[in-house]
Amino acid sequence: MLIYIFRRLLVALSVMLTVAVVSFMLLHLSGDLATAIAGPESSAADVEKIRVQYGLDRPITSQFFDWLGAAARLDFGRSFYFQNTVVELIGERLPVTLKLGGVALLLAVLVAIPLGVLAAIYRDTWIDRLSLMVAVVGQAMPTFWFALTLILVFSVGFKWLPVAGNTTWQHFVLPAVALGYYAMPAMMRLTRAGMLDVLGSDYIRTARAKGLSPARVVFKHALRNAIIPVVALAAVELGFMLGGSVVIESVYSMQGLGQLAWDSISRNDYPVVQAVVLIIAVFYIGLTFVADVLNAALDPRMRTR
């Protein structure tokens, strides 16, 4: 088990380094950063002053390793626009995004697993087809469109919930539903597939032959084994939702990490953009690593892969 964890940790660190290199290079290949910071109407002298001030006149490799070393110490510099340190900005916004992602994941799990179980138990019935239809619609429907539809119906129409903000728990309801519906289809289909596989196994037929109640067979014997891959997928989906929060937070004007990323991109605030990309990537890679370890702990066959 320790060897497996060490191997997965090496893979995670390699991916993390690759993400750092790619994000750094994409920003520098997108154009002249000094000109973007100074503004289109700045003189050549102003642009050159900005270039020297921020160290953009040095070789690109030197800039990268200096930035990577500072990032390892959680020193991402200061924001060009907000005039705060990037760490302070992220520290203020990250809790909102984590809360949104956690609530959205909880809603997705609470809906996906029961639907998957029902779809497997009542295979090829209207319940199964309805569950699959809900999953297909959730996977195909754009998140921003669904978020705007929720606003029109529940905020503008019925006036039950607030349109924007993140000050009360009511502000998290619609964003969590919109973000959770994005993650629900994969978990529902995986639960259904796992349940179908387990329900056809020999030990389930033996449990039924012993006269155990259908509820006990499903929840104590079948679901316990079918849920193993769903646990790992849930961790990965949380990473996806943290990255997808950029759209949801922009639609609902939530002052989280996603909104900070959007504001920084639109204002050419490159230190913040680099930090947000790296932080989200670290969360996603870390959650994927946790999912791999959970898979190996729950299913020993995974340790040989």
Short mmCIF file of C-alpha atoms in Angstrom, two decimals:
data_model
loop_
_atom_site.label_atom_id
_atom_site.label_comp_id
_atom_site.label_asym_id
_atom_site.label_seq_id
_atom_site.Cartn_x
_atom_site.Cartn_y
_atom_site.Cartn_z
CA MET A 1 0.00 0.00 0.00
CA LEU A 2 2.83 2.43 0.87
CA ILE A 3 4.54 1.71 -2.45
CA TYR A 4 1.29 2.42 -4.29
CA ILE A 5 0.82 5.71 -2.40
CA PHE A 6 4.42 6.72 -3.17
CA ARG A 7 3.93 6.00 -6.88
CA ARG A 8 0.71 8.01 -7.02
CA LEU A 9 2.37 10.86 -5.11
CA LEU A 10 5.16 11.01 -7.68
CA VAL A 11 2.58 11.17 -10.47
CA ALA A 12 0.69 13.94 -8.66
CA LEU A 13 3.85 16.01 -8.16
CA SER A 14 4.81 15.54 -11.83
CA VAL A 15 1.38 16.71 -12.99
CA MET A 16 1.53 19.66 -10.59
CA LEU A 17 4.89 20.75 -12.02
CA THR A 18 3.56 20.38 -15.57
CA VAL A 19 0.54 22.55 -14.75
CA ALA A 20 2.82 25.21 -13.24
CA VAL A 21 4.99 25.27 -16.39
CA VAL A 22 2.04 25.35 -18.79
CA SER A 23 0.13 28.07 -16.91
CA PHE A 24 3.26 30.23 -16.64
CA MET A 25 4.14 29.82 -20.32
CA LEU A 26 0.60 30.43 -21.58
CA LEU A 27 0.45 33.79 -19.80
CA HIS A 28 3.80 34.84 -21.21
CA LEU A 29 2.98 33.61 -24.72
CA SER A 30 -0.36 35.45 -24.74
CA GLY A 31 1.40 38.75 -25.53
CA ASP A 32 3.70 41.36 -24.08
CA LEU A 33 2.88 41.44 -20.37
CA ALA A 34 4.56 44.80 -19.85
CA THR A 35 2.36 46.41 -22.52
CA ALA A 36 -0.75 44.76 -21.09
CA ILE A 37 0.06 46.01 -17.58
CA ALA A 38 0.96 49.54 -18.67
CA GLY A 39 -2.05 49.89 -20.97
CA PRO A 40 -2.41 50.40 -24.73
CA GLU A 41 -1.94 54.18 -24.54
CA SER A 42 1.31 54.08 -22.56
CA SER A 43 4.54 55.34 -24.05
CA ALA A 44 7.50 53.11 -24.86
CA ALA A 45 9.34 54.54 -21.85
CA ASP A 46 6.47 53.62 -19.53
CA VAL A 47 6.34 50.10 -20.95
CA GLU A 48 10.08 49.67 -20.48
CA LYS A 49 9.83 50.95 -16.91
CA ILE A 50 7.11 48.39 -16.16
CA ARG A 51 9.21 45.67 -17.80
CA VAL A 52 12.17 46.42 -15.52
CA GLN A 53 10.02 46.98 -12.41
CA TYR A 54 8.39 43.53 -12.63
CA GLY A 55 11.48 41.71 -13.86
CA LEU A 56 10.02 40.97 -17.27
CA ASP A 57 13.32 41.91 -18.94
CA ARG A 58 15.04 38.82 -17.51
CA PRO A 59 15.24 35.43 -19.27
CA ILE A 60 11.98 33.50 -19.16
CA THR A 61 13.60 30.56 -17.34
CA SER A 62 14.85 32.84 -14.56
CA GLN A 63 11.38 34.37 -14.22
CA PHE A 64 9.79 30.92 -13.99
CA PHE A 65 12.11 29.49 -11.34
CA ASP A 66 11.89 32.67 -9.26
CA TRP A 67 8.08 32.52 -9.46
CA LEU A 68 8.01 28.78 -8.67
CA GLY A 69 10.31 29.23 -5.66
CA ALA A 70 8.17 32.09 -4.35
CA ALA A 71 4.98 30.08 -4.96
CA ALA A 72 6.40 27.20 -2.92
CA ARG A 73 6.65 29.69 -0.04
CA LEU A 74 3.07 30.87 -0.76
CA ASP A 75 4.42 34.20 -1.97
CA PHE A 76 2.54 35.07 -5.15
CA GLY A 77 3.36 38.77 -5.07
CA ARG A 78 0.90 41.66 -5.06
CA SER A 79 -2.17 42.17 -7.18
CA PHE A 80 -1.85 44.85 -9.87
CA TYR A 81 -5.49 45.86 -9.51
CA PHE A 82 -6.53 45.14 -5.91
CA GLN A 83 -3.20 46.31 -4.42
CA ASN A 84 -3.31 43.52 -1.83
CA THR A 85 -1.06 40.52 -1.58
CA VAL A 86 -2.35 37.63 -3.66
CA VAL A 87 -2.33 35.34 -0.61
CA GLU A 88 -4.67 37.72 1.25
CA LEU A 89 -7.07 37.83 -1.71
CA ILE A 90 -7.12 34.05 -2.05
CA GLY A 91 -7.53 33.62 1.70
CA GLU A 92 -10.62 35.86 1.62
CA ARG A 93 -12.22 34.22 -1.42
CA LEU A 94 -11.30 30.55 -1.06
CA PRO A 95 -13.73 29.73 1.81
CA VAL A 96 -16.70 30.84 -0.33
CA THR A 97 -15.66 28.55 -3.18
CA LEU A 98 -14.98 25.61 -0.85
CA LYS A 99 -18.36 26.06 0.82
CA LEU A 100 -20.11 26.22 -2.55
CA GLY A 101 -18.27 23.14 -3.81
CA GLY A 102 -18.99 21.17 -0.64
CA VAL A 103 -22.71 21.95 -0.65
CA ALA A 104 -22.96 21.23 -4.39
CA LEU A 105 -21.20 17.89 -3.96
CA LEU A 106 -23.48 16.96 -1.06
CA LEU A 107 -26.58 17.73 -3.16
CA ALA A 108 -25.17 15.76 -6.10
CA VAL A 109 -24.47 12.71 -3.93
CA LEU A 110 -27.87 12.85 -2.20
CA VAL A 111 -29.62 12.85 -5.59
CA ALA A 112 -27.29 10.67 -7.69
CA ILE A 113 -26.96 7.64 -5.43
CA PRO A 114 -30.71 7.10 -4.76
CA LEU A 115 -31.47 7.63 -8.46
CA GLY A 116 -28.74 5.17 -9.46
CA VAL A 117 -29.99 2.56 -6.99
CA LEU A 118 -33.61 2.93 -8.13
CA ALA A 119 -32.57 2.78 -11.80
CA ALA A 120 -30.71 -0.49 -11.16
CA ILE A 121 -33.46 -2.09 -9.07
CA TYR A 122 -36.17 -1.16 -11.58
CA ARG A 123 -34.10 -1.75 -14.70
CA ASP A 124 -35.80 -1.11 -18.05
CA THR A 125 -38.83 0.48 -16.39
CA TRP A 126 -40.03 4.07 -16.52
CA ILE A 127 -38.04 4.78 -13.34
CA ASP A 128 -34.84 3.67 -15.05
CA ARG A 129 -35.55 5.72 -18.17
CA LEU A 130 -36.53 8.79 -16.15
CA SER A 131 -33.28 8.57 -14.15
CA LEU A 132 -31.22 8.22 -17.31
CA MET A 133 -33.06 11.15 -18.89
CA VAL A 134 -32.28 13.34 -15.86
CA ALA A 135 -28.62 12.33 -16.15
CA VAL A 136 -28.42 12.99 -19.90
CA VAL A 137 -30.06 16.40 -19.56
CA GLY A 138 -27.71 17.32 -16.73
CA GLN A 139 -24.67 16.33 -18.76
CA ALA A 140 -25.79 18.04 -21.96
CA MET A 141 -27.19 21.28 -20.54
CA PRO A 142 -24.73 24.21 -20.26
CA THR A 143 -24.14 25.14 -16.63
CA PHE A 144 -24.50 28.88 -17.19
CA TRP A 145 -27.84 28.39 -18.98
CA PHE A 146 -29.19 26.25 -16.15
CA ALA A 147 -27.96 28.82 -13.60
CA LEU A 148 -29.74 31.65 -15.45
CA THR A 149 -32.92 29.54 -15.71
CA LEU A 150 -32.90 28.98 -11.95
CA ILE A 151 -32.60 32.74 -11.42
CA LEU A 152 -35.52 33.46 -13.75
CA VAL A 153 -37.76 30.87 -12.09
CA PHE A 154 -36.93 31.02 -8.38
CA SER A 155 -35.56 34.56 -7.96
CA VAL A 156 -37.33 36.68 -10.57
CA GLY A 157 -40.52 34.62 -10.88
CA PHE A 158 -41.35 33.22 -7.44
CA LYS A 159 -38.98 35.54 -5.52
CA TRP A 160 -38.11 32.73 -3.14
CA LEU A 161 -34.33 33.08 -3.21
CA PRO A 162 -31.86 35.97 -3.72
CA VAL A 163 -30.36 36.60 -7.14
CA ALA A 164 -26.75 37.29 -6.18
CA GLY A 165 -24.32 37.45 -3.29
CA ASN A 166 -22.96 35.05 -0.68
CA THR A 167 -23.84 36.54 2.71
CA THR A 168 -26.53 34.07 3.85
CA TRP A 169 -27.24 30.38 3.34
CA GLN A 170 -30.07 31.27 0.94
CA HIS A 171 -27.48 32.75 -1.45
CA PHE A 172 -25.85 29.30 -1.79
CA VAL A 173 -29.00 27.36 -2.71
CA LEU A 174 -29.29 28.16 -6.42
CA PRO A 175 -25.53 28.13 -7.14
CA ALA A 176 -25.18 24.78 -5.34
CA VAL A 177 -28.08 23.28 -7.32
CA ALA A 178 -26.64 24.53 -10.62
CA LEU A 179 -23.15 23.27 -9.81
CA GLY A 180 -24.34 20.01 -8.24
CA TYR A 181 -26.50 19.13 -11.24
CA TYR A 182 -23.32 19.31 -13.33
CA ALA A 183 -21.67 16.60 -11.20
CA MET A 184 -24.72 14.40 -10.63
CA PRO A 185 -24.98 12.49 -13.98
CA ALA A 186 -21.60 10.75 -13.77
CA MET A 187 -22.20 9.59 -10.20
CA MET A 188 -25.73 8.43 -10.99
CA ARG A 189 -24.63 6.36 -13.98
CA LEU A 190 -21.70 4.88 -12.07
CA THR A 191 -23.98 3.93 -9.17
CA ARG A 192 -26.45 2.31 -11.56
CA ALA A 193 -23.71 0.36 -13.37
CA GLY A 194 -22.17 -0.79 -10.08
CA MET A 195 -25.51 -1.87 -8.66
CA LEU A 196 -26.40 -3.82 -11.80
CA ASP A 197 -23.07 -5.63 -11.65
CA VAL A 198 -23.38 -6.43 -7.93
CA LEU A 199 -27.06 -7.44 -8.04
CA GLY A 200 -26.21 -10.14 -10.58
CA SER A 201 -23.43 -11.66 -8.46
CA ASP A 202 -23.58 -15.00 -6.66
CA TYR A 203 -23.47 -13.71 -3.10
CA ILE A 204 -26.53 -11.50 -3.72
CA ARG A 205 -28.45 -14.53 -5.00
CA THR A 206 -27.33 -16.40 -1.88
CA ALA A 207 -28.52 -13.57 0.37
CA ARG A 208 -31.89 -13.62 -1.33
CA ALA A 209 -32.10 -17.40 -1.03
CA LYS A 210 -31.57 -17.07 2.73
CA GLY A 211 -34.75 -15.02 2.91
CA LEU A 212 -33.21 -11.64 3.64
CA SER A 213 -35.48 -8.67 3.02
CA PRO A 214 -35.01 -6.82 -0.28
CA ALA A 215 -34.02 -3.63 1.57
CA ARG A 216 -31.30 -5.46 3.52
CA VAL A 217 -29.98 -7.13 0.38
CA VAL A 218 -29.78 -3.82 -1.46
CA PHE A 219 -28.45 -1.52 1.24
CA LYS A 220 -26.32 -3.83 3.37
CA HIS A 221 -24.86 -6.18 0.77
CA ALA A 222 -25.17 -4.64 -2.69
CA LEU A 223 -24.78 -0.90 -2.19
CA ARG A 224 -21.77 -1.27 0.11
CA ASN A 225 -19.75 -2.80 -2.75
CA ALA A 226 -21.29 -0.79 -5.58
CA ILE A 227 -20.52 2.51 -3.85
CA ILE A 228 -16.72 2.03 -3.84
CA PRO A 229 -16.01 3.71 -7.21
CA VAL A 230 -18.56 6.45 -6.46
CA VAL A 231 -16.58 7.51 -3.38
CA ALA A 232 -13.48 8.04 -5.50
CA LEU A 233 -15.44 9.78 -8.26
CA ALA A 234 -16.96 12.19 -5.74
CA ALA A 235 -13.48 13.44 -4.80
CA VAL A 236 -12.62 14.01 -8.46
CA GLU A 237 -15.96 15.73 -9.10
CA LEU A 238 -15.25 18.15 -6.24
CA GLY A 239 -12.08 19.17 -8.06
CA PHE A 240 -14.07 19.68 -11.26
CA MET A 241 -16.61 21.81 -9.40
CA LEU A 242 -13.92 24.02 -7.88
CA GLY A 243 -12.67 24.73 -11.40
CA GLY A 244 -16.20 25.13 -12.76
CA SER A 245 -17.05 27.63 -10.03
CA VAL A 246 -15.70 30.42 -12.27
CA VAL A 247 -18.89 30.36 -14.35
CA ILE A 248 -21.32 29.86 -11.45
CA GLU A 249 -19.76 32.52 -9.24
CA SER A 250 -19.79 34.98 -12.14
CA VAL A 251 -23.47 34.35 -12.82
CA TYR A 252 -24.46 34.72 -9.15
CA SER A 253 -21.87 37.43 -8.29
CA MET A 254 -20.42 35.34 -5.47
CA GLN A 255 -17.16 36.71 -4.11
CA GLY A 256 -15.27 33.45 -4.35
CA LEU A 257 -12.16 32.20 -6.08
CA GLY A 258 -13.95 31.81 -9.41
CA GLN A 259 -15.15 35.41 -9.40
CA LEU A 260 -11.65 36.53 -8.44
CA ALA A 261 -10.24 34.62 -11.41
CA TRP A 262 -12.76 36.23 -13.77
CA ASP A 263 -12.07 39.74 -12.46
CA SER A 264 -8.31 39.20 -12.68
CA ILE A 265 -8.44 37.90 -16.25
CA SER A 266 -10.56 40.84 -17.40
CA ARG A 267 -8.19 43.33 -15.72
CA ASN A 268 -4.89 41.70 -16.77
CA ASP A 269 -4.01 41.00 -13.13
CA TYR A 270 -1.45 38.33 -13.98
CA PRO A 271 -0.11 37.48 -10.49
CA VAL A 272 -3.64 36.67 -9.33
CA VAL A 273 -4.44 34.67 -12.47
CA GLN A 274 -1.32 32.55 -12.09
CA ALA A 275 -1.99 31.94 -8.41
CA VAL A 276 -5.65 31.01 -8.91
CA VAL A 277 -4.81 28.58 -11.74
CA LEU A 278 -2.13 26.96 -9.60
CA ILE A 279 -4.34 26.76 -6.48
CA ILE A 280 -7.25 25.17 -8.38
CA ALA A 281 -4.85 22.73 -10.08
CA VAL A 282 -3.33 21.78 -6.71
CA PHE A 283 -6.79 21.14 -5.27
CA TYR A 284 -7.81 19.03 -8.28
CA ILE A 285 -4.58 17.02 -8.31
CA GLY A 286 -4.75 16.56 -4.53
CA LEU A 287 -8.33 15.35 -4.69
CA THR A 288 -7.44 12.96 -7.52
CA PHE A 289 -4.61 11.60 -5.38
CA VAL A 290 -7.02 11.13 -2.46
CA ALA A 291 -9.45 9.35 -4.80
CA ASP A 292 -6.70 6.96 -5.93
CA VAL A 293 -5.72 6.19 -2.34
CA LEU A 294 -9.37 5.64 -1.35
CA ASN A 295 -9.82 3.30 -4.30
CA ALA A 296 -6.76 1.32 -3.27
CA ALA A 297 -7.88 1.18 0.35
CA LEU A 298 -11.40 0.02 -0.53
CA ASP A 299 -10.37 -2.33 -3.36
CA PRO A 300 -6.96 -4.04 -2.88
CA ARG A 301 -6.92 -5.08 -6.56
CA MET A 302 -6.18 -1.45 -7.48
CA ARG A 303 -2.82 -1.58 -5.71
CA THR A 304 -1.31 -3.81 -8.40
CA ARG A 305 -2.04 -1.33 -11.22
#
